Short mmCIF file of C-alpha atoms in Angstrom, two decimals:
data_model
loop_
_atom_site.label_atom_id
_atom_site.label_comp_id
_atom_site.label_asym_id
_atom_site.label_seq_id
_atom_site.Cartn_x
_atom_site.Cartn_y
_atom_site.Cartn_z
CA MET A 1 114.55 -4.84 52.98
CA PRO A 2 113.41 -3.89 49.45
CA PRO A 3 115.63 -4.99 46.54
CA TYR A 4 118.44 -2.45 45.70
CA ALA A 5 117.71 -0.47 48.88
CA GLN A 6 119.95 0.52 51.85
CA ILE A 7 118.82 1.19 55.45
CA SER A 8 120.42 3.55 57.85
CA GLY A 9 119.71 3.35 61.55
CA ASP A 10 119.92 0.11 63.55
CA ARG A 11 117.95 1.07 66.67
CA ARG A 12 114.61 -0.87 66.92
CA THR A 13 113.14 0.73 70.06
CA VAL A 14 110.02 2.96 70.21
CA GLY A 15 110.55 6.23 68.78
CA SER A 16 113.70 5.27 66.70
CA VAL A 17 113.68 6.17 62.94
CA ILE A 18 115.25 4.31 60.04
CA ARG A 19 115.89 5.86 56.60
CA PHE A 20 115.78 4.19 53.09
CA SER A 21 117.92 4.98 50.05
CA CYS A 22 118.52 3.11 46.75
CA ILE A 23 121.69 1.95 45.09
CA GLY A 24 122.94 3.62 41.83
CA GLN A 25 120.53 5.84 39.92
CA ARG A 26 117.43 4.33 41.37
CA THR A 27 115.10 6.42 43.53
CA VAL A 28 113.02 5.61 46.57
CA ILE A 29 109.37 5.14 45.81
CA GLY A 30 107.24 5.50 48.93
CA ASN A 31 108.40 6.44 52.51
CA THR A 32 111.99 7.34 52.89
CA THR A 33 111.69 7.18 56.68
CA ARG A 34 109.71 4.98 59.12
CA MET A 35 109.33 5.29 62.87
CA CYS A 36 108.91 2.52 65.50
CA GLN A 37 105.52 3.13 67.13
CA LEU A 38 104.16 2.29 70.55
CA ASP A 39 102.23 -0.61 69.11
CA GLY A 40 105.42 -2.29 67.93
CA GLN A 41 104.65 -1.38 64.26
CA TRP A 42 106.54 0.83 61.89
CA SER A 43 104.85 3.89 60.48
CA GLY A 44 103.94 4.22 56.97
CA SER A 45 104.61 1.40 54.39
CA LEU A 46 107.67 -0.41 53.01
CA PRO A 47 109.12 1.60 50.08
CA HIS A 48 110.86 0.13 46.98
CA CYS A 49 113.47 1.34 44.51
CA SER A 50 112.77 2.38 40.91
CA GLY A 51 113.95 0.57 37.89
CA GLU A 52 117.33 1.05 36.35
CA SER A 53 116.25 1.48 32.87
CA SER A 54 113.39 2.94 30.91
CA GLY A 55 110.27 0.74 30.42
CA LEU A 56 110.93 -1.20 33.56
CA CYS A 57 109.77 -0.89 37.23
CA GLY A 58 112.06 -1.71 40.11
CA ASP A 59 111.66 -5.02 41.87
CA PRO A 60 108.73 -4.48 44.14
CA GLY A 61 110.09 -7.11 46.65
CA ILE A 62 108.33 -9.84 48.58
CA PRO A 63 106.71 -9.13 52.03
CA VAL A 64 108.04 -10.99 54.94
CA HIS A 65 105.67 -14.00 55.47
CA GLY A 66 104.25 -13.22 52.09
CA ILE A 67 104.23 -14.59 48.48
CA ARG A 68 104.55 -12.64 45.21
CA LEU A 69 102.96 -13.85 41.98
CA GLY A 70 104.69 -12.46 38.83
CA GLU A 71 108.15 -11.81 37.82
CA ASP A 72 107.58 -9.37 34.87
CA PHE A 73 108.44 -5.73 35.96
CA SER A 74 107.92 -4.27 32.53
CA VAL A 75 105.49 -1.31 31.88
CA GLY A 76 101.91 -2.61 32.05
CA SER A 77 102.76 -5.85 33.93
CA VAL A 78 100.94 -6.78 37.09
CA VAL A 79 102.22 -8.58 40.13
CA GLY A 80 99.92 -9.97 42.98
CA PHE A 81 100.76 -10.52 46.68
CA SER A 82 99.36 -12.76 49.36
CA CYS A 83 100.42 -13.81 52.78
CA GLU A 84 101.24 -17.11 54.65
CA GLN A 85 98.60 -18.71 56.77
CA GLY A 86 98.14 -16.76 60.07
CA TYR A 87 98.99 -13.45 58.46
CA VAL A 88 96.89 -10.65 56.95
CA LEU A 89 97.83 -8.43 53.98
CA ARG A 90 98.03 -4.68 54.51
CA GLY A 91 98.70 -2.58 51.34
CA SER A 92 97.95 -3.41 47.65
CA SER A 93 97.28 -7.03 46.80
CA GLU A 94 98.09 -6.17 43.13
CA ARG A 95 100.51 -3.56 41.64
CA THR A 96 100.84 -2.47 38.03
CA CYS A 97 104.09 -1.06 36.48
CA GLN A 98 103.39 2.47 35.05
CA PRO A 99 105.16 4.29 32.17
CA ASN A 100 107.10 6.38 34.59
CA SER A 101 108.66 3.20 36.06
CA THR A 102 106.80 3.29 39.25
CA TRP A 103 104.36 0.72 40.66
CA VAL A 104 100.63 1.56 41.39
CA GLY A 105 99.46 1.30 44.93
CA THR A 106 101.32 0.79 48.23
CA GLN A 107 103.92 -1.70 49.15
CA PRO A 108 102.20 -4.68 50.75
CA GLU A 109 103.16 -6.13 54.22
CA CYS A 110 102.03 -9.18 56.11
CA HIS A 111 100.92 -8.72 59.65
CA VAL A 112 100.43 -11.65 62.03
CA ILE A 113 96.73 -12.30 63.00
CA SER A 114 95.90 -11.37 66.56
CA CYS A 115 93.20 -13.00 68.69
CA GLY A 116 93.26 -10.39 71.45
CA ASN A 117 93.22 -10.84 75.17
CA PRO A 118 90.78 -13.74 76.14
CA GLY A 119 90.61 -12.60 79.71
CA THR A 120 90.98 -14.67 82.93
CA PRO A 121 87.97 -16.72 84.28
CA ARG A 122 86.92 -16.23 87.82
CA ASN A 123 88.79 -18.32 90.53
CA SER A 124 91.59 -18.98 87.96
CA GLN A 125 94.97 -17.48 87.02
CA ILE A 126 97.13 -17.64 83.89
CA LEU A 127 99.76 -20.41 84.08
CA SER A 128 101.56 -19.62 81.02
CA HIS A 129 101.13 -17.87 77.55
CA ASP A 130 103.51 -17.22 74.70
CA GLY A 131 101.53 -14.49 72.99
CA LEU A 132 98.13 -13.44 71.73
CA VAL A 133 98.66 -14.04 68.02
CA PHE A 134 98.24 -16.84 65.55
CA SER A 135 99.49 -20.31 66.73
CA ARG A 136 100.26 -19.09 70.16
CA SER A 137 98.41 -20.56 73.15
CA ILE A 138 97.40 -19.63 76.79
CA THR A 139 97.05 -21.93 79.70
CA TYR A 140 95.04 -21.35 82.99
CA THR A 141 95.00 -23.07 86.35
CA CYS A 142 92.23 -23.04 88.82
CA ARG A 143 93.00 -21.42 92.26
CA ASP A 144 93.40 -23.66 95.27
CA GLY A 145 90.04 -25.17 96.18
CA TYR A 146 88.60 -25.10 92.71
CA TYR A 147 88.65 -27.44 89.77
CA SER A 148 87.70 -27.37 86.07
CA ASN A 149 86.03 -30.03 84.08
CA GLY A 150 86.84 -28.43 80.77
CA LEU A 151 90.07 -27.65 78.81
CA LEU A 152 92.44 -25.18 80.51
CA THR A 153 94.38 -24.36 77.39
CA ARG A 154 93.35 -22.29 74.35
CA HIS A 155 94.97 -21.60 71.05
CA CYS A 156 94.81 -18.65 68.76
CA THR A 157 93.31 -19.64 65.33
CA VAL A 158 93.80 -18.44 61.79
CA ASN A 159 90.50 -16.58 61.87
CA GLY A 160 91.46 -14.48 64.91
CA THR A 161 89.51 -16.33 67.64
CA TRP A 162 90.49 -18.66 70.46
CA THR A 163 89.62 -22.27 70.49
CA GLY A 164 87.15 -23.55 72.94
CA ASN A 165 85.18 -21.76 75.54
CA MET A 166 86.38 -19.66 78.57
CA PRO A 167 87.21 -22.33 81.43
CA GLU A 168 84.93 -22.37 84.46
CA CYS A 169 86.55 -23.14 87.92
CA THR A 170 84.15 -24.74 90.30
CA VAL A 171 84.62 -25.12 94.18
CA ILE A 172 85.72 -28.54 95.16
CA MET A 173 82.96 -30.53 96.98
CA CYS A 174 83.49 -33.95 98.61
CA GLY A 175 79.79 -34.75 99.20
CA ASP A 176 78.13 -35.84 102.48
CA PRO A 177 80.23 -38.56 104.00
CA GLY A 178 77.22 -39.72 106.00
CA VAL A 179 76.57 -40.59 109.58
CA PRO A 180 77.70 -43.82 111.19
CA ALA A 181 74.86 -45.86 112.79
CA ASN A 182 74.93 -45.46 116.52
CA GLY A 183 77.02 -42.31 116.19
CA LEU A 184 77.11 -38.73 115.27
CA ARG A 185 79.03 -36.38 112.86
CA LEU A 186 80.36 -33.04 113.70
CA GLY A 187 80.83 -30.64 110.78
CA SER A 188 78.59 -29.92 107.69
CA ASP A 189 81.19 -28.03 105.46
CA PHE A 190 82.20 -30.56 102.63
CA THR A 191 84.40 -28.24 100.58
CA TYR A 192 88.07 -28.72 99.83
CA ASN A 193 90.47 -29.00 102.95
CA SER A 194 87.49 -28.96 105.38
CA THR A 195 87.15 -31.54 108.04
CA VAL A 196 84.37 -33.67 109.67
CA SER A 197 84.74 -35.76 112.77
CA PHE A 198 82.72 -38.69 114.24
CA ARG A 199 81.78 -39.91 117.71
CA CYS A 200 80.00 -42.96 118.87
CA ALA A 201 76.85 -43.14 121.24
CA PRO A 202 77.35 -44.36 124.74
CA GLY A 203 77.89 -48.14 124.74
CA PHE A 204 79.55 -48.09 121.45
CA THR A 205 83.15 -47.79 120.29
CA MET A 206 84.74 -46.72 117.01
CA ASP A 207 86.68 -49.04 114.76
CA ALA A 208 90.32 -48.80 115.68
CA ASP A 209 91.38 -49.01 112.01
CA ARG A 210 89.39 -45.97 110.89
CA ALA A 211 90.11 -42.28 111.52
CA SER A 212 87.62 -40.31 113.57
CA THR A 213 88.35 -37.29 111.39
CA LEU A 214 88.11 -36.99 107.60
CA VAL A 215 89.51 -34.36 105.24
CA CYS A 216 88.24 -33.24 101.91
CA THR A 217 90.98 -33.68 99.30
CA LYS A 218 91.75 -31.98 96.00
CA ASP A 219 90.40 -34.91 93.89
CA ARG A 220 86.90 -34.30 95.45
CA THR A 221 86.90 -37.31 97.71
CA TRP A 222 87.39 -37.82 101.46
CA ASN A 223 90.75 -39.15 102.66
CA GLY A 224 88.98 -42.17 104.23
CA THR A 225 85.68 -43.64 104.93
CA LYS A 226 83.15 -42.96 107.87
CA PRO A 227 83.92 -45.24 110.84
CA HIS A 228 81.61 -47.89 112.37
CA CYS A 229 80.37 -47.70 115.95
CA LYS A 230 80.35 -51.25 117.51
CA GLY A 231 78.33 -52.08 120.67
CA THR A 232 80.37 -52.92 123.82
CA ASP A 233 77.22 -54.12 125.87
CA THR A 234 75.56 -57.21 124.55
CA HIS A 235 72.30 -56.13 126.16
CA THR A 236 72.22 -52.84 124.22
CA GLN A 237 69.42 -52.47 121.82
CA THR A 238 70.52 -51.87 118.39
CA ASP A 239 67.42 -50.31 117.12
CA SER A 240 68.21 -46.78 116.19
CA GLN A 241 67.01 -43.73 114.25
CA SER A 242 68.84 -40.52 112.92
CA TYR A 243 67.38 -37.15 113.97
CA THR A 244 68.53 -33.63 114.54
CA VAL A 245 68.92 -32.12 118.14
CA SER A 246 70.01 -28.86 119.50
CA ALA A 247 72.74 -28.54 122.13
CA CYS A 248 71.60 -28.31 125.78
CA HIS A 249 73.13 -26.04 128.37
CA THR A 250 76.25 -27.15 130.25
CA LEU A 251 75.75 -29.95 132.76
CA THR A 252 72.47 -31.04 131.13
CA HIS A 253 71.24 -34.21 129.52
CA LEU A 254 68.83 -34.98 126.64
CA PHE A 255 65.80 -37.19 127.34
CA THR A 256 62.86 -38.54 125.35
CA PRO A 257 59.54 -38.71 127.34
CA SER A 258 58.35 -41.95 125.81
CA HIS A 259 61.62 -43.90 126.25
CA ARG A 260 63.30 -42.32 129.37
CA HIS A 261 66.71 -42.81 127.88
CA ALA A 262 69.33 -40.44 128.78
CA LEU A 263 71.99 -39.18 126.29
CA PRO A 264 75.46 -37.72 127.50
CA ARG A 265 75.95 -34.02 127.50
CA PRO A 266 76.50 -32.89 123.99
CA PRO A 267 80.17 -32.08 123.56
CA PHE A 268 79.52 -29.27 121.04
CA GLY A 269 76.94 -27.24 122.93
CA LYS A 270 77.80 -24.02 124.92
CA SER A 271 75.55 -22.12 127.21
CA ASP A 272 72.88 -20.10 125.50
CA GLN A 273 74.09 -21.56 122.09
CA SER A 274 72.08 -23.89 119.91
CA ILE A 275 73.83 -25.86 117.29
CA ASN A 276 72.02 -28.41 115.05
CA GLN A 277 73.86 -31.67 114.72
CA SER A 278 72.75 -34.92 113.10
CA ILE A 279 73.12 -37.82 115.56
CA LYS A 280 71.97 -41.42 116.10
CA CYS A 281 70.52 -42.34 119.38
CA ILE A 282 69.81 -45.71 120.77
CA TYR A 283 66.32 -46.66 121.99
CA LYS A 284 64.24 -49.67 122.70
CA ALA A 285 61.85 -48.64 119.88
CA ARG A 286 62.09 -46.13 117.08
CA LEU A 287 61.10 -42.53 117.82
CA THR A 288 57.66 -41.36 116.66
CA SER A 289 56.52 -37.90 115.75
CA ALA A 290 55.14 -37.44 119.24
CA ASP A 291 58.61 -37.93 120.78
CA VAL A 292 60.34 -34.85 121.97
CA THR A 293 63.61 -34.04 123.78
CA LYS A 294 64.05 -32.39 126.99
CA CYS A 295 67.05 -30.82 128.84
CA CYS A 296 67.49 -31.46 132.60
CA THR A 297 70.37 -30.69 134.99
CA GLU A 298 72.57 -33.18 136.68
CA SER A 299 70.57 -32.56 139.99
CA GLN A 300 67.27 -33.35 138.35
CA PRO A 301 65.97 -36.90 138.38
CA LYS A 302 66.48 -38.75 135.03
CA THR A 303 62.95 -38.87 134.15
CA PRO A 304 60.90 -36.55 131.89
#
């Protein structure tokens, strides 16, 4: 409120109006009424009251969050105004007292600096914010299944910009858990909350202390390590090689012409469906580029 002024009207909602008047013989210099606008600001500028005697101007006041330089209100004197950090001056930064006891210019006001809406990154949401103006902050969080390597909190600075860069939320990946020797892995999705399972080749058993299924966790690691497949037949050859095969039809086996070694029916195949899976097969010697696989039914002899 300006010095020596009175205000009528106590509502502070959009559309409400306040009126200014001055004490004694002083008169209002500037807007006698101001209206609360949709943007939360008052229309016009803050008025002041005239001086009480000839040769003097009334006290021009000090803006909220502002500073006034000068206490001489006589004719010809000049007073200056500035704002606290984080606020910008609107109105006259200097005012001169005129012979008619009025100040030159408009009554200054200090408005808080706004940084504007910084937006919301993809695959994220706003966790909290306390405003979009100076000294306020906004914090993001990545959606389930995503993570961020950068800072998730930004602050509104004195120059009207947000600190840092817009966060980036990246899908969580756990990486390839590998395939156990003498076994196979089912599943090739390594993103958050996905699962992969393992099985051992005939003549091999899985470690009892390790799970046959792993889950990709939020910290981008699997909830365990791949199991080991241990041989149960001391005469089984341990020479092995990884390669990719397609599922055979129901009630069929896979063979290799060069080694005549039968594999069990793939547990993953369905009739007329081919699914590539990475497995390890046991042979007396390593596969060569000439080796191929063949499907045969239960009734067919186990020779290529």
